[in-house]
Structures are given as C-alpha cells and as structure tokens.
C-alpha cells in the first residue's frame, strides 16, 4: 500500500470509529476494521450485525447447539 | 482471486469472532481458536452469514446517514447529530485507493449495531436507570478518548458527574410499546378498512362495518365492532356525508321516476340535472380518494411502519368541502320537494341570498341551470306570444275564451309561480306584451308584430334564438321586455287607431247613442213621436228602422262614413203589457271584433242606460216645446178673450197666466238640465277622454280611460248608484211635466172650442165647415151649446176655466214640492259637478229662498 492509500484508509477508519462512537456501538477500533473489511468484501451488513449481536450476548445464552456447519 | 478472497473472508471472520468473544469476557482465559466455544461460535456465525445474502433495503448511503441523523435528533442528541453529519460528509468524500468502497454497508452496519445495543439495553430485567444515563453522559464527552474500559462494559463512572438527559430513550420506547399493545387490543378493525368503509358510505353503499341503520336514519358503525370511541365518533361524523348523499340521490331518482307521469316539470328536471352534475364532481373526488387510500406514504426511514396515506383524519379534511356542498344540496332538496316551476326557482333564489362566497357561487351555478327553462318561456312569450307550458310552471296562465274577452280574461298572472327575482311590475309588463301579441294575432288578424319583436330583440342586444338569457341577467331580461313592450304596444295602438278607427267609432257612439248629433236627433224625434205613443206590442221594428233611415238621410248624418252608419240600429227591448213605445225603444251600435274588447256587453249596457235617460229628457223637452207652440199668443186666444163676457175674462186670464208661469218654470228647469248634461257632462268627459286617448301607451290604458269616461258620465247624469233617490225624483218630475203638457193641451183645446162656440152664433153660416169639423169632437155638447145663449157659454167657460185652474194649481204645487225636494237633495251629493247643476238651477237662489221662507 502506498502511503497515500494508507493515509486514506487510516482516516476513513478514524471517521468510522468516531461515528461508531456517536452511535454507541461498543465496537473497538480493531473489530471495526475487521467488520469494514468484511463489508467491503460484500457480506450482508445485516448478517454481520446479527453475528455481532449474537456473539455479544451473555455467556449463558450463547453457545447454541448447532448442526454441522455448511461453510460456503 | 476468488480463492484468495475466500481465504481472506474466512480469516477475517475468525478474527472477528475472536475479538468479539475476547472483548465480551475480558476476565476469562483468552480464547484460542481451537476452544470449543470458539468453534461453536464460528459455526453459528457462518450460519448467520450465509442465511442472509441480500440486504433488505436499497443501498443508499445518504439515506442511511439521514435516518441516523434523524434518529439522533429525535432522541435529543442534536449536537451529536451535527457532529455525525460532519463526520459523514468527510467520510463520504474519501475516495480512491485505500478508502472504503461499500460505505453504505458500513453505515448500515453501525446503525443496526447501535440499535441492537439500545434495544438490548431496554431489557425489562434491567436493574436501574442511572447507569444507562451514565453511559450516555460518558459518551457525550470527548470521543477520541474512548478507552477499553468503557468498551468492556456499560457501567463506569468516568467523570463522576450525573447528568439527566431530557427524554430517557428507553422510557419512551417503553411507553410506545405499551401503547402499541393497547391499540392492538382495542382495534379489531384496522384504520384502512374503516377508511374504505367510510368511502363506501359516502357513496351510499353499505360497507363491511359501516352500514345504514334505518332506525337511527344514518350510517353507523355496528356496536359489535370494537373500535375506540374517538374513531367511532369520527366515523359517525364522516358518515353524515353519506346520509346527505343518500337524501339527494333519493330525490333525483324519485324525480326521474315520476317524470313520465308528468308530475315533474321542466324546472324540476333542470334542477335534477344540475344536482347530478354536482354529484359527478363529487364522484370524481371520491374516486381520487379511493385510489389514494391504497397507497402507502413514501417514507425515507424504513424502520417506521408506513401506514396508509388516507387516515380518518385526512379523510375528514378532504371531505370538509364536499360536506358543505352536500348539505346545501340536501337543504334545497328538502325545500323543493313539493314545489314546482317558478315557485321552485323562487325558493332556490331565496336560499342563494347568502354571504358566504362558496355558497353563493354554488347556488348561482345551480340557479343558472334551473332557471333556464323559465327564461326560455319568458322569451318565447314576450317575443312570439307562445305559451308552451305543459307542466303549468309558468306564471302566466291562459284559458280558452271567446275572441272578445281575450284581452280581459284570456291570460292572467299566477303569482304562486312567480319567482322572487322577477318583480311584479315586470311580470305585468311581460303579461301585457304577450297578451298584445296574441290579441293582434287572433282578433286583429295582424302579422306586423313579428318585425316589432325582431326589432325589440336586436335593440335589447339579445337574439330571438333560444337560450340567450340566463339567471342573474335580470337587467338584460328587463331591457328586452321593455323594448318588446314598447314596440308591441305602439304597434297595437297603431292598429287600433288606424285600421280599426277606434277614435272614429267612439265619436260615432257619442253622436248617435249619446245624442250628440242634434239635427239627427231632432228629426228622429219629430217623426218617431206619433209611432212611439202607441202601445208597445203594436209597433213594428221594421217601421222604426225605416224611420231611422229617413232621419239619417235628412240630417247631416248622411255624410258620415257608411261603415259607421251601418252599425247603427234600432233595438226593441222586451216589453210587458201596458208599455208604450217610449219604454221599449232604443238605438244600438254594433262594435265588431276587435273593438268589442273595449265595447263589451256591460259597456254597451251602460251606454244603453245613458241613452234611455237622454232620450227621455229629449222627449220631455220636445213635449214642452210642443206645448209652447200651442201657447203662443195667437188669434184664437185673443179672439176668445175678446168675445167672452167679462165674468169669464178674468179666469181666462188667470188660467192662461198660470199656465204660462208654470210652463216657464218647467222650461227653465229642463233647459238647464239639458244644458248641464250636454255641456258639463258629455262634452267635458269627452274632452278628457280624447286627451287620454292621445297619451295612452297601451290597450290597458285605453280601456281604463274609456271606463273612466263612461263612469263619469253615469255619475254626473245622476245614473250612478249614489244618486238613485235623486234619479227617482227626477223621473217623477218628468212625468209631471208630461202631465202638464197634456193639461195645457186640454186647456188650449178648450179655449179653442170656446172661441169657436162663441164665434159660432155670429159666424154660423161662414163656419159651418169648421164647426162641422169641430162638432165631431163633442157631438153631445154641440147641440146644447148651440141652443144655449151667450150666458150659457159664459157659464160653461167659467166652469171649464175653473176646473183648469184647479188642475193647474195642483200641478203647480206638486211641481214646486217636487222640485224643491230635488234641489234639496242636490247639495248632499258627493259629485262635485252636481253642485254645478244646482248652481245652474238655482242661479238666483229663488228656490232656496222659497224653502227658507216656508220654514
């Protein structure tokens, strides 16, 4: 990555992080960057948000019984 | 590349899960990718990710940003909203390598995560309010100073200061949730369905829930349907429109049904047509509303559930104006249910006097249509004299009468059908104009009025075609009628005067029936006198007609228009036994169509009365003059005077003198009466009548003038109602005068006889023939006379004269009393002209002094 692109990326991430703080999403910078990368790759943001929600839930309510996954 | 991407994807997902799990439970042992928890989570995550492949909302970054901003603003964090907007604009402007391509996705993601978080925070198990507020407060601080501690949990007293925000979001949300539950409970029926039902009700159709209840006479929501009270009331209010609509529609269909039965007139039909037009406008509006009711409101924020465009409240706003109009129509329908024709137009016109612009415009539109048949009828009546009124809605009614009463009774005004915007005087003019046209057409056989009508129409600025006048143009109507009336009247009068020579006929009547043509009357009297003295049943009218002819021929009347002379005839009235010719004779004049409109039967009867009176007067006058002829000093009387003895001279003188005096009185009375009648009554009235004929503007004026003329004559010549007593005494006087005449005749005959008797002895040889003739009169007396000497003659004469004297005395007394009575009655008469009669008769106040002296 050239410095220009890096700078852009960094700034974008900063802005996104600030927005995320305003919205009180509770995401830290690193997680947010991962999520952004995933969105860029084309995943459905609704699905990602669901994942985040589920995995954030109380330990008692998490770890559901799952059938064998079908990985795409 | 695909493979690479996939690998990257997997790595990223793993990374994400790791971070999420680790941040959730920071105190637990750090998760390793191989822990079973991690694996389970990974599988779960993958499952979720693979299930939702397509987003449900359109990818529009700006829209999402907007909705986030709004969300923030609603919840009272307006400063944050501004900051966010700022950030977003910067974020959005970052393009090129290294920037985020799928900005929308990022924003959407952040939004949903934040929503989820806040939703999760509203868990009912949530212990207390304060920490949440705490959280907010902490957040509103410096954004850059976000630390891991805060991320770890929500609870943290960073600043140690408590700030209470305005609306705690979750309280609001709580309230909303409760409300939503409540509403769901109460509303069995959704608003959308109710709206649809109301729209049906507005067209008079029963909907699923809103039906027409005949008991309450309105559209109501059935009680079984559970809706909140407010909705129920609103639905009820809106359904008033339905009730009004039903009423109006019912009236229209009623009228349409009745129409074949000829119960509804043209005006009623026009009214229905106008109502139907208004209703079609209404239908249009309803159609638009119905189409709208299916559409949802296009909203920007997807999270809010977009209800239908048409709520009950919106509907009430839309239907406000139609409600006003429908109410007006329903009021009109009520008022006009029993009315027809011009009365209906008048009733609607009264309703139209309203200050509200909307109402008056609406009414005006309606009235223009309703009144068009009426105006059409007026136009055709005024310009063509046609009365096409099958349903009898016009305010002029005609009836079938004979030609001679066409003017007076053929047409009249029906004030019940007269609408209020046509004044009474205008209606009279309309009536007269049409009547004149019909009169001209029927009685005068004249076609010239058509041009007058055309002229009138062009002068008034309209045409003679149909449909050129309308309601609200009363000024135009009036000018048309004025022009038409003016011209037609003038034309009619022209026709009457020129073609039918009305004036000449009037004059002729005056000359012959009112005895104006003196020489003719004199001659007629002379030759008809002996005839009329016979009893009535022996007189033949042919003979009288012949006498009339000869009278005409020998006077100036022969130079008169033969057409006029043609109409003069002798009339014999029905006689009873004992009547003399005098009682049954009269002249008559035959007015033909169209003059008999003016000279009707009753008018001719009046003329007859006047004629009789005048004729009697003339007869008496004639008698008196005849007496004078005998009373002239002549040789016979003077000879008789000389021849008689002294003893008989004085009585003779006295008698003669008495006779003379009495004659003088009577003559004075009669002459003055005659003069009065001739000059004061007949001539003056005629002059007035001529003046009025000059200025008469139409036939009605003429008729009135003529009636006035006749009535004044009747009044002044003591033939009126009020002068009956006077009239009777006058006739008694006349009889007296006639008796006097016969007495005078007898007196002079007697004197003649005396003279011949006295002259007989000396002139016996010479007067054989004469005496022989005279002897025929009194055969029984002659022998005794001849044999008696002069003494007997004187005795006889004295006796005779005494008798005569007594008679004359009694006559004189009677006469004086009667005359006094007559004169005393004169001053109390109402008519001012009779005072002139009194003045003439009692010029020297002789009689009044006499009366005074007697008292």
Short mmCIF file of C-alpha atoms in Angstrom, two decimals, chain B residues 156-320:
data_model
loop_
_atom_site.label_atom_id
_atom_site.label_comp_id
_atom_site.label_asym_id
_atom_site.label_seq_id
_atom_site.Cartn_x
_atom_site.Cartn_y
_atom_site.Cartn_z
CA UNK B 156 -18.46 3.18 34.56
CA UNK B 157 -18.32 6.36 36.46
CA UNK B 158 -15.83 8.21 34.37
CA UNK B 159 -16.48 11.67 35.30
CA UNK B 160 -18.37 11.25 38.49
CA UNK B 161 -20.98 13.69 37.40
CA UNK B 162 -24.56 12.76 36.81
CA UNK B 163 -26.43 14.45 34.04
CA UNK B 164 -30.07 13.62 33.45
CA UNK B 165 -30.98 13.80 29.79
CA UNK B 166 -34.27 15.04 28.63
CA UNK B 167 -36.01 12.01 27.39
CA UNK B 168 -34.61 8.77 28.52
CA UNK B 169 -34.91 6.86 25.37
CA UNK B 170 -35.91 3.60 26.74
CA UNK B 171 -38.72 5.12 28.81
CA UNK B 172 -40.19 6.49 25.66
CA UNK B 173 -39.73 3.23 23.96
CA UNK B 174 -41.40 1.52 26.86
CA UNK B 175 -44.36 3.80 26.62
CA UNK B 176 -44.62 3.28 22.91
CA UNK B 177 -44.54 -0.44 23.27
CA UNK B 178 -47.30 -0.33 25.82
CA UNK B 179 -49.37 1.94 23.67
CA UNK B 180 -48.92 -0.23 20.65
CA UNK B 181 -50.12 -3.20 22.63
CA UNK B 182 -53.15 -1.28 23.82
CA UNK B 183 -54.06 -0.10 20.37
CA UNK B 184 -53.74 -3.57 19.00
CA UNK B 185 -56.10 -4.75 21.66
CA UNK B 186 -58.75 -2.17 21.03
CA UNK B 187 -58.70 -2.09 17.31
CA UNK B 188 -60.32 -5.04 15.90
CA UNK B 189 -60.52 -3.31 12.62
CA UNK B 190 -57.65 -1.52 11.09
CA UNK B 191 -57.99 2.06 10.10
CA UNK B 192 -57.51 1.20 6.50
CA UNK B 193 -60.63 -0.87 6.44
CA UNK B 194 -62.60 1.78 8.24
CA UNK B 195 -61.50 4.38 5.75
CA UNK B 196 -62.60 2.19 2.93
CA UNK B 197 -65.96 1.64 4.55
CA UNK B 198 -66.43 5.34 5.10
CA UNK B 199 -65.71 5.97 1.46
CA UNK B 200 -68.34 3.45 0.54
CA UNK B 201 -70.80 5.08 2.88
CA UNK B 202 -70.17 8.40 1.21
CA UNK B 203 -71.44 6.92 -1.96
CA UNK B 204 -74.44 5.43 -0.31
CA UNK B 205 -73.18 1.85 -0.27
CA UNK B 206 -73.08 -0.26 2.85
CA UNK B 207 -69.59 -1.27 3.78
CA UNK B 208 -68.41 -4.24 5.82
CA UNK B 209 -68.57 -2.48 9.15
CA UNK B 210 -70.43 0.73 8.38
CA UNK B 211 -73.99 0.06 7.49
CA UNK B 212 -77.10 2.12 7.05
CA UNK B 213 -79.30 1.85 10.09
CA UNK B 214 -82.86 2.73 9.22
CA UNK B 215 -83.89 3.24 12.83
CA UNK B 216 -81.35 5.91 13.53
CA UNK B 217 -81.50 7.00 9.91
CA UNK B 218 -77.80 7.22 9.41
CA UNK B 219 -74.68 5.32 8.66
CA UNK B 220 -73.27 3.86 11.82
CA UNK B 221 -70.56 1.55 12.88
CA UNK B 222 -72.10 -1.56 14.27
CA UNK B 223 -71.77 -1.79 18.02
CA UNK B 224 -70.34 -5.26 17.81
CA UNK B 225 -67.23 -3.95 16.16
CA UNK B 226 -64.70 -2.95 18.72
CA UNK B 227 -63.21 0.37 17.93
CA UNK B 228 -62.16 3.12 20.27
CA UNK B 229 -64.69 5.82 20.97
CA UNK B 230 -62.76 8.52 19.17
CA UNK B 231 -62.72 6.53 16.00
CA UNK B 232 -66.39 5.79 16.34
CA UNK B 233 -67.28 9.43 16.67
CA UNK B 234 -65.14 10.36 13.75
CA UNK B 235 -66.68 7.70 11.59
CA UNK B 236 -70.12 8.93 12.58
CA UNK B 237 -69.27 12.46 11.61
CA UNK B 238 -67.93 11.43 8.27
CA UNK B 239 -70.97 9.36 7.58
CA UNK B 240 -73.20 12.40 7.75
CA UNK B 241 -71.96 12.97 4.26
CA UNK B 242 -73.30 9.58 3.34
CA UNK B 243 -76.70 10.39 4.77
CA UNK B 244 -76.90 13.66 2.88
CA UNK B 245 -75.79 11.97 -0.27
CA UNK B 246 -78.47 9.37 0.13
CA UNK B 247 -81.13 12.02 0.51
CA UNK B 248 -80.06 13.92 -2.57
CA UNK B 249 -79.73 10.80 -4.65
CA UNK B 250 -83.11 9.62 -3.47
CA UNK B 251 -84.72 12.84 -4.61
CA UNK B 252 -83.09 12.66 -8.00
CA UNK B 253 -84.15 9.10 -8.64
CA UNK B 254 -87.67 9.92 -7.40
CA UNK B 255 -87.97 12.74 -9.83
CA UNK B 256 -86.66 10.65 -12.64
CA UNK B 257 -89.25 8.03 -11.86
CA UNK B 258 -92.06 10.49 -11.68
CA UNK B 259 -91.15 12.26 -14.83
CA UNK B 260 -93.06 10.09 -17.25
CA UNK B 261 -96.12 10.73 -15.14
CA UNK B 262 -95.76 14.40 -15.92
CA UNK B 263 -95.56 15.36 -12.33
CA UNK B 264 -92.16 16.93 -12.51
CA UNK B 265 -91.89 19.97 -14.68
CA UNK B 266 -89.07 21.24 -16.81
CA UNK B 267 -87.72 23.28 -13.98
CA UNK B 268 -87.65 20.24 -11.76
CA UNK B 269 -85.80 18.33 -14.43
CA UNK B 270 -83.27 21.09 -14.80
CA UNK B 271 -82.80 21.03 -11.07
CA UNK B 272 -82.15 17.29 -11.10
CA UNK B 273 -79.70 17.68 -13.94
CA UNK B 274 -77.79 20.35 -12.08
CA UNK B 275 -77.71 18.20 -8.96
CA UNK B 276 -76.41 15.29 -10.94
CA UNK B 277 -73.61 17.40 -12.32
CA UNK B 278 -72.57 18.37 -8.85
CA UNK B 279 -72.74 14.75 -7.80
CA UNK B 280 -70.47 13.71 -10.66
CA UNK B 281 -67.88 16.17 -9.38
CA UNK B 282 -68.29 14.55 -6.03
CA UNK B 283 -67.80 11.10 -7.50
CA UNK B 284 -64.58 12.26 -9.08
CA UNK B 285 -63.28 13.37 -5.75
CA UNK B 286 -64.26 10.11 -4.16
CA UNK B 287 -62.52 8.14 -6.87
CA UNK B 288 -59.32 10.04 -6.29
CA UNK B 289 -59.58 9.46 -2.59
CA UNK B 290 -60.17 5.80 -3.06
CA UNK B 291 -57.13 5.39 -5.20
CA UNK B 292 -55.12 7.28 -2.65
CA UNK B 293 -56.32 5.17 0.17
CA UNK B 294 -54.47 2.15 -1.20
CA UNK B 295 -51.14 3.86 -1.42
CA UNK B 296 -48.75 3.97 1.44
CA UNK B 297 -46.91 7.14 2.21
CA UNK B 298 -43.48 7.10 0.66
CA UNK B 299 -41.20 7.40 3.66
CA UNK B 300 -37.49 7.84 3.88
CA UNK B 301 -36.93 5.95 7.06
CA UNK B 302 -37.66 2.31 6.59
CA UNK B 303 -37.93 1.44 10.17
CA UNK B 304 -41.13 3.40 10.71
CA UNK B 305 -44.13 1.39 9.55
CA UNK B 306 -45.74 3.42 6.82
CA UNK B 307 -49.46 3.44 7.38
CA UNK B 308 -51.81 4.17 4.57
CA UNK B 309 -51.99 7.62 3.11
CA UNK B 310 -55.60 8.07 3.99
CA UNK B 311 -56.32 8.09 7.66
CA UNK B 312 -59.67 9.07 9.07
CA UNK B 313 -58.34 12.48 9.95
CA UNK B 314 -57.05 13.11 6.48
CA UNK B 315 -60.35 11.95 5.11
CA UNK B 316 -62.22 14.41 7.25
CA UNK B 317 -60.10 17.23 5.91
CA UNK B 318 -60.67 16.18 2.34
CA UNK B 319 -64.38 15.76 2.79
CA UNK B 320 -64.97 19.06 4.53
#
